[in-house]
Short mmCIF file of C-alpha atoms in Angstrom, two decimals:
data_model
loop_
_atom_site.label_atom_id
_atom_site.label_comp_id
_atom_site.label_asym_id
_atom_site.label_seq_id
_atom_site.Cartn_x
_atom_site.Cartn_y
_atom_site.Cartn_z
CA MET R 1477 128.23 79.69 111.57
CA ARG R 1478 125.28 81.84 112.40
CA PHE R 1479 124.92 81.21 116.23
CA HIS R 1480 126.51 84.78 116.86
CA GLU R 1481 123.33 86.42 115.83
CA LYS R 1482 121.13 84.74 118.60
CA SER R 1483 123.64 86.73 120.94
CA ASP R 1484 124.39 90.22 121.45
CA GLY R 1485 127.74 91.80 122.22
CA ALA R 1486 130.72 90.22 123.56
CA GLU R 1487 128.62 86.81 124.52
CA GLY R 1488 128.14 86.45 121.15
CA TYR R 1489 131.64 86.75 119.81
CA ILE R 1490 132.76 84.04 122.92
CA LEU R 1491 130.15 81.86 121.37
CA VAL R 1492 131.85 81.55 118.00
CA THR R 1493 135.02 81.64 119.30
CA THR R 1494 134.53 78.53 121.38
CA ILE R 1495 132.98 77.17 118.81
CA PHE R 1496 135.53 78.20 115.92
CA LEU R 1497 138.71 77.17 117.87
CA PRO R 1498 138.03 73.35 117.84
CA SER R 1499 136.70 73.83 114.43
CA LEU R 1500 140.18 75.10 113.40
CA TYR R 1501 142.44 72.90 115.14
CA SER R 1502 140.51 69.82 113.52
CA LEU R 1503 141.51 71.27 110.15
CA LEU R 1504 144.46 71.65 111.00
CA SER R 1505 145.11 68.44 112.39
CA VAL R 1506 143.47 66.32 109.33
CA SER R 1507 145.58 68.48 106.94
CA LYS R 1508 148.49 67.46 108.93
CA LEU R 1509 147.93 63.93 108.64
CA THR R 1510 146.64 63.85 105.20
CA LEU R 1511 149.54 65.41 103.65
CA ASN R 1512 152.36 66.09 106.26
CA SER R 1513 151.45 69.59 106.26
CA ILE R 1514 148.92 72.11 107.25
CA HIS R 1515 146.94 73.82 104.45
CA LEU R 1516 143.26 75.34 104.33
CA TYR R 1517 143.82 76.69 107.31
CA PHE R 1518 142.24 80.47 106.08
CA LEU R 1519 139.48 78.32 105.02
CA LEU R 1520 137.15 79.28 107.87
CA ALA R 1521 137.78 82.44 108.34
CA ILE R 1522 136.54 82.96 104.38
CA LEU R 1523 133.80 81.61 104.42
CA VAL R 1524 132.39 83.19 107.86
CA TYR R 1525 133.48 86.56 105.96
CA VAL R 1526 131.40 86.59 102.70
CA TYR R 1527 128.45 84.40 104.69
CA ASN R 1528 128.48 86.14 107.96
CA GLY R 1529 129.96 89.48 107.94
CA LYS R 1530 133.17 91.33 107.67
CA SER R 1531 133.12 91.97 111.36
CA LEU R 1532 133.19 88.70 112.34
CA GLY R 1533 135.29 87.48 109.34
CA ARG R 1534 138.02 90.02 110.77
CA LEU R 1535 138.09 88.30 113.91
CA TYR R 1536 138.57 85.00 112.49
CA PHE R 1537 141.31 85.55 110.46
CA LEU R 1538 143.14 87.07 113.33
CA LEU R 1539 142.31 84.06 115.56
CA SER R 1540 143.28 81.52 112.81
CA SER R 1541 146.69 83.03 112.61
CA LEU R 1542 146.94 83.16 116.42
CA VAL R 1543 145.78 79.20 116.09
CA ILE R 1544 148.19 78.31 113.23
CA ILE R 1545 151.22 79.48 115.13
CA GLY R 1546 149.65 77.48 118.33
CA TYR R 1547 149.26 74.74 116.78
CA LEU R 1548 152.79 74.50 115.09
CA SER R 1549 154.49 75.33 118.67
CA MET R 1550 152.81 72.34 119.99
CA LEU R 1551 154.04 70.39 116.56
CA GLN R 1552 157.52 71.31 117.11
CA LYS R 1553 159.79 72.25 119.71
CA SER R 1554 160.33 76.16 118.91
CA VAL R 1555 158.94 77.80 115.96
CA SER R 1556 161.25 80.25 113.90
CA ILE R 1557 160.53 83.88 113.46
CA ASP R 1558 160.44 83.18 109.77
CA LEU R 1559 157.58 80.95 110.11
CA ILE R 1560 155.73 83.31 112.19
CA ILE R 1561 156.15 86.02 109.59
CA TYR R 1562 155.13 83.42 107.00
CA VAL R 1563 151.80 82.49 108.63
CA LEU R 1564 150.79 86.41 109.27
CA LEU R 1565 151.55 87.45 106.20
CA ASN R 1566 149.66 84.74 104.44
CA GLY R 1567 146.54 85.78 106.99
CA ILE R 1568 147.24 89.28 105.94
CA LEU R 1569 147.48 88.93 102.31
CA THR R 1570 144.28 86.53 101.99
CA TYR R 1571 142.39 88.75 104.13
CA LEU R 1572 142.84 91.61 101.75
CA THR R 1573 141.89 89.72 98.96
CA THR R 1574 139.18 88.63 100.25
CA TRP R 1575 138.06 92.24 101.50
CA ILE R 1576 138.94 93.24 97.53
CA ILE R 1577 136.56 90.45 96.58
CA SER R 1578 133.97 91.12 99.07
CA PHE R 1579 132.85 94.16 96.98
CA LEU R 1580 132.22 92.94 93.34
CA GLN R 1581 128.47 92.90 93.03
CA VAL R 1582 128.34 88.76 92.51
CA LYS R 1583 126.64 85.95 94.46
CA LYS R 1584 128.44 85.08 97.91
CA VAL R 1585 129.41 81.69 96.06
CA ILE R 1586 131.43 83.15 93.29
CA ARG R 1587 132.79 85.66 95.94
CA GLY R 1588 133.96 82.88 98.26
CA PHE R 1589 135.43 80.92 95.11
CA PHE R 1590 137.59 83.90 94.65
CA SER R 1591 138.41 84.15 98.20
CA LEU R 1592 139.61 80.58 98.26
CA ALA R 1593 141.57 81.00 94.79
CA SER R 1594 143.38 83.35 96.76
CA MET R 1595 143.99 81.65 99.57
CA TRP R 1596 145.27 78.54 97.13
CA LEU R 1597 147.72 80.85 95.39
CA PHE R 1598 149.31 82.30 98.65
CA GLU R 1599 149.41 78.42 99.91
CA ILE R 1600 151.60 77.17 96.81
CA ILE R 1601 153.99 80.39 97.71
CA PHE R 1602 154.31 79.97 100.96
CA GLY R 1603 154.45 76.19 100.92
CA CYS R 1604 157.01 76.74 98.13
CA ILE R 1605 159.26 78.60 100.76
CA ASP R 1606 158.38 76.32 104.28
CA PRO R 1607 156.82 72.85 103.47
CA ASN R 1608 154.99 73.13 106.76
CA ILE R 1609 152.22 75.73 105.56
CA GLY R 1610 151.18 74.31 102.34
CA PRO R 1611 150.94 71.21 100.42
CA GLN R 1612 153.73 70.30 98.18
CA THR R 1613 152.43 67.17 96.14
CA THR R 1614 150.05 66.93 93.35
CA SER R 1615 147.51 64.85 95.38
CA GLY R 1616 148.04 67.31 97.98
CA TYR R 1617 146.93 70.28 95.72
CA VAL R 1618 144.20 67.92 94.27
CA ILE R 1619 142.70 67.20 98.26
CA ASP R 1620 143.44 70.90 98.77
CA ILE R 1621 141.40 72.07 95.86
CA ILE R 1622 138.56 69.53 96.18
CA SER R 1623 138.07 70.10 99.90
CA ALA R 1624 137.70 73.33 99.47
CA ILE R 1625 135.24 73.26 96.80
CA LEU R 1626 133.20 70.58 98.45
CA VAL R 1627 133.22 72.60 101.84
CA LEU R 1628 132.34 76.24 99.66
CA ILE R 1629 129.60 74.34 97.98
CA ALA R 1630 128.34 72.94 101.03
CA VAL R 1631 128.04 76.17 102.79
CA HIS R 1632 126.41 77.81 100.04
CA TYR R 1633 123.53 75.36 99.78
CA PHE R 1634 123.09 75.29 103.91
CA ASP R 1635 123.24 79.01 103.54
CA ARG R 1636 120.57 79.30 101.16
CA TYR R 1637 118.19 76.75 103.30
CA LEU R 1638 118.90 79.12 106.17
CA ASP R 1639 118.23 82.23 104.35
CA LYS R 1640 114.74 80.49 103.11
CA LYS R 1641 113.99 79.24 106.41
CA GLN R 1642 114.35 82.92 107.97
CA ALA R 1643 111.95 84.11 105.28
CA MET R 1644 109.69 81.51 106.26
CA ILE R 1645 109.62 82.55 110.31
CA ASN R 1646 109.67 85.96 109.24
CA GLU R 1647 106.15 85.80 106.88
CA LEU R 1648 104.53 83.89 109.89
CA THR R 1649 105.63 86.15 112.57
CA TRP R 1650 104.27 88.86 110.08
CA GLN R 1651 101.31 87.06 109.60
CA ALA R 1652 100.77 86.91 113.62
CA ASN R 1653 101.33 90.53 114.54
CA ASN R 1654 99.40 91.92 111.09
CA ASP R 1655 95.63 91.99 110.39
CA GLU R 1656 94.97 90.51 107.10
CA LEU R 1657 92.72 93.00 105.10
CA THR R 1658 94.31 96.53 106.46
CA GLN R 1659 97.84 94.87 106.96
CA PHE R 1660 98.26 96.82 109.77
CA TYR R 1661 99.02 95.37 114.03
CA ASN R 1662 96.12 93.08 114.75
CA LEU R 1663 94.62 92.16 118.74
CA TYR R 1664 97.44 89.59 119.39
CA ARG R 1665 100.27 92.28 118.64
CA LEU R 1666 98.31 94.93 120.86
CA HIS R 1667 98.03 92.43 123.64
CA LYS R 1668 101.46 91.41 123.04
CA ASN R 1669 102.75 95.20 123.69
CA PHE R 1670 100.19 95.54 126.46
CA ASP R 1671 102.62 92.98 128.01
CA SER R 1672 105.79 94.91 127.47
CA GLU R 1673 106.72 97.27 130.05
CA GLN R 1674 109.01 99.06 128.03
CA PHE R 1675 106.17 99.82 125.60
CA ASN R 1676 104.17 101.07 128.05
CA GLN R 1677 106.64 103.41 129.87
CA LYS R 1678 106.49 105.48 126.42
CA MET R 1679 103.14 105.52 125.80
CA LEU R 1680 101.43 108.87 126.12
CA ALA R 1681 97.73 107.93 125.55
CA ILE R 1682 95.35 105.01 123.57
CA ALA R 1683 92.61 106.40 121.43
CA ILE R 1684 89.98 104.06 120.14
CA ILE R 1685 88.11 104.35 117.02
CA ASP R 1686 85.29 103.47 115.69
CA LEU R 1687 84.08 103.89 112.08
CA ASP R 1688 80.35 105.22 112.09
CA TYR R 1689 77.30 103.27 110.60
CA PHE R 1690 79.63 100.60 109.35
CA LYS R 1691 77.19 97.90 109.62
CA ALA R 1692 74.37 100.06 107.27
CA VAL R 1693 77.15 100.03 104.55
CA ASN R 1694 78.11 96.45 104.80
CA ASP R 1695 74.21 95.87 104.30
CA ARG R 1696 73.48 98.62 101.84
CA TYR R 1697 76.66 97.94 99.46
CA GLY R 1698 77.93 94.44 100.78
CA HIS R 1699 80.65 93.09 102.23
CA ASN R 1700 83.19 93.54 99.28
CA MET R 1701 82.82 97.46 99.59
CA GLY R 1702 82.71 96.89 103.71
CA ASN R 1703 86.46 95.61 103.26
CA GLN R 1704 87.51 98.21 100.78
CA VAL R 1705 86.28 101.03 103.29
CA LEU R 1706 87.75 99.67 106.17
CA ILE R 1707 91.36 99.51 103.99
CA ILE R 1708 91.29 103.02 103.10
CA PHE R 1709 89.67 104.55 106.26
CA SER R 1710 92.66 102.70 108.10
CA LYS R 1711 95.23 104.18 105.25
CA HIS R 1712 93.92 107.30 106.18
CA ILE R 1713 94.57 107.11 110.04
CA HIS R 1714 97.89 106.22 109.35
CA GLN R 1715 98.72 108.72 106.94
CA TYR R 1716 96.79 111.97 108.79
CA LEU R 1717 99.04 110.70 111.86
CA THR R 1718 102.26 110.16 110.32
CA GLU R 1719 101.95 113.84 108.44
CA LYS R 1720 100.86 115.13 111.89
CA ILE R 1721 103.11 113.71 114.54
CA GLY R 1722 105.59 111.45 112.74
CA ARG R 1723 105.61 107.52 112.10
CA GLU R 1724 107.73 106.80 115.03
CA ASN R 1725 105.04 108.16 117.65
CA PHE R 1726 101.84 105.80 117.53
CA ASP R 1727 101.46 102.52 116.27
CA LEU R 1728 97.82 101.59 114.19
CA TYR R 1729 95.77 98.22 115.02
CA ARG R 1730 93.00 96.54 113.43
CA TYR R 1731 91.48 95.78 117.17
CA GLY R 1732 88.18 94.18 115.31
CA GLY R 1733 85.38 94.93 113.17
CA GLU R 1734 85.11 98.46 112.00
CA GLU R 1735 87.09 99.09 115.48
CA PHE R 1736 91.12 100.39 115.13
CA VAL R 1737 93.21 101.20 118.41
CA VAL R 1738 95.81 103.81 118.35
CA THR R 1739 98.99 103.82 120.45
CA ILE R 1740 100.59 107.41 120.77
CA GLN R 1741 103.75 107.85 122.34
CA SER R 1742 103.69 111.57 121.59
CA ILE R 1743 102.34 114.10 119.90
CA GLY R 1744 104.87 117.01 120.04
CA ASN R 1745 103.37 120.71 120.30
CA VAL R 1746 99.88 119.51 118.62
CA ASP R 1747 97.20 119.74 120.77
CA MET R 1748 94.89 116.47 121.15
CA ASP R 1749 91.95 118.20 120.36
CA SER R 1750 93.10 119.73 117.45
CA LEU R 1751 94.73 116.32 116.16
CA PHE R 1752 91.47 114.04 116.31
CA GLU R 1753 89.34 117.21 115.04
CA GLY R 1754 91.87 117.36 111.77
CA LEU R 1755 91.63 113.42 111.38
CA GLN R 1756 87.80 113.79 111.26
CA SER R 1757 87.92 116.03 108.61
CA ARG R 1758 90.27 114.21 106.83
CA VAL R 1759 87.89 111.26 107.23
CA ASN R 1760 84.89 113.44 106.08
CA ALA R 1761 86.89 114.29 102.90
CA ILE R 1762 87.04 110.64 102.02
CA THR R 1763 85.50 109.60 98.69
CA ILE R 1764 85.24 106.05 97.37
CA ASN R 1765 83.30 105.16 94.32
CA LYS R 1766 79.83 104.04 94.07
CA LEU R 1767 79.53 105.39 98.03
CA ASN R 1768 77.46 108.18 98.59
CA GLU R 1769 77.63 108.47 102.31
CA VAL R 1770 80.00 110.33 104.38
CA LEU R 1771 82.38 108.73 106.43
CA SER R 1772 83.09 109.73 110.40
CA PHE R 1773 84.54 108.60 113.38
CA SER R 1774 83.57 108.49 116.63
CA GLY R 1775 86.56 108.04 119.28
CA GLY R 1776 87.57 107.91 122.74
CA ILE R 1777 90.93 108.99 124.08
CA ALA R 1778 92.72 108.14 127.46
CA TYR R 1779 95.67 108.88 128.73
CA PHE R 1780 98.23 106.54 130.22
CA GLY R 1781 99.22 109.11 133.09
CA ASN R 1782 95.90 108.97 134.56
CA HIS R 1783 95.78 105.40 135.19
CA GLU R 1784 99.39 104.46 136.73
CA LYS R 1785 100.65 103.62 133.25
CA ASP R 1786 98.39 100.63 133.31
CA PRO R 1787 97.72 99.68 129.37
CA LEU R 1788 94.48 97.71 130.66
CA MET R 1789 93.08 100.26 132.68
CA THR R 1790 93.92 102.94 129.78
CA PHE R 1791 92.47 100.94 127.57
CA GLU R 1792 89.05 100.39 129.31
CA SER R 1793 88.89 104.24 130.28
CA ALA R 1794 89.31 105.18 126.11
CA ASP R 1795 86.29 102.29 125.76
CA LYS R 1796 84.04 104.20 128.18
CA LEU R 1797 84.87 107.04 126.11
CA LEU R 1798 83.87 105.98 122.93
CA TYR R 1799 80.69 105.16 124.13
CA LEU R 1800 79.99 108.23 125.20
CA ALA R 1801 80.85 109.62 121.86
CA LYS R 1802 78.61 107.44 120.18
CA LYS R 1803 76.08 107.87 122.75
CA ALA R 1804 75.98 111.75 121.98
CA GLY R 1805 75.55 111.34 118.64
CA ARG R 1806 78.88 110.62 116.92
CA LYS R 1807 81.11 111.86 114.74
CA GLN R 1808 83.32 113.23 117.60
CA THR R 1809 85.82 112.43 119.83
CA CYS R 1810 86.12 112.38 123.57
CA ILE R 1811 88.74 113.05 125.32
CA GLU R 1812 89.50 113.24 129.00
CA SER R 1813 91.55 115.56 131.08
CA GLN R 1814 95.55 114.75 131.24
#
């Protein structure tokens, strides 16, 4: 039922349609052989609507009606206009009821049960008019109800399993791409983005930022204080750049130890020198309980356009500029001409 999530656009709908048609045909055939009439013919449409979304569910309701009419035409030499109207009207009423029920703030399984109950009601009503489209015996009703409930329960628990599995995948993906200490992107994510041509085409510059004299902080105050300093330092970088150039225009990575990398897409009307002078002032103003030192950083910034949009060449240039900033006394940023 979730195959369509693996594909985009028309491809996804074609895939679910090819899976849906034989499934519905099998359901109709089983009910015809069992009860000598077709039933539960909007069961799949209801389940897809409830568990996979309204857009796909509407498609299934439409296809269900067409498949039912086609199936009946295969069993009979001709299908009466009345029977076609009954099937279409049944589908419309079941869809509208399912749509209304979808607005209830209850669990999916409850919405699914209410929708199935409406389908049973319409099957009984239209089955009384034409025996071809609904069970007419007590055993038929019992089989109808038990079958639908069992399928609903099975789909419900399978959906919960998929949700848990997806949550696990999301967690593992997050852990693979983010630094455990600072929660920002890590070196793996940086290299992954460097391999993306689309990512690199959007980039303006790479900045490498190194927290000055961090080893002295670790040696004097211990690693717990050092970790706290790194967390606070990275948060201030992120907050400042978000305020000045917008969250969508940069990404922050912990490169290793006290080094951070910022990939910048745009700075708008802000001057790069002014931007990082302001960041230096923000970092200098950081106060941490029990820490007497004033924090500062050294930085190097290189532009993608100067290096043929090659991320590694740009990074190496920024790294050399960082070295020059350290050699010149730290607490400054060296920026190459654009």
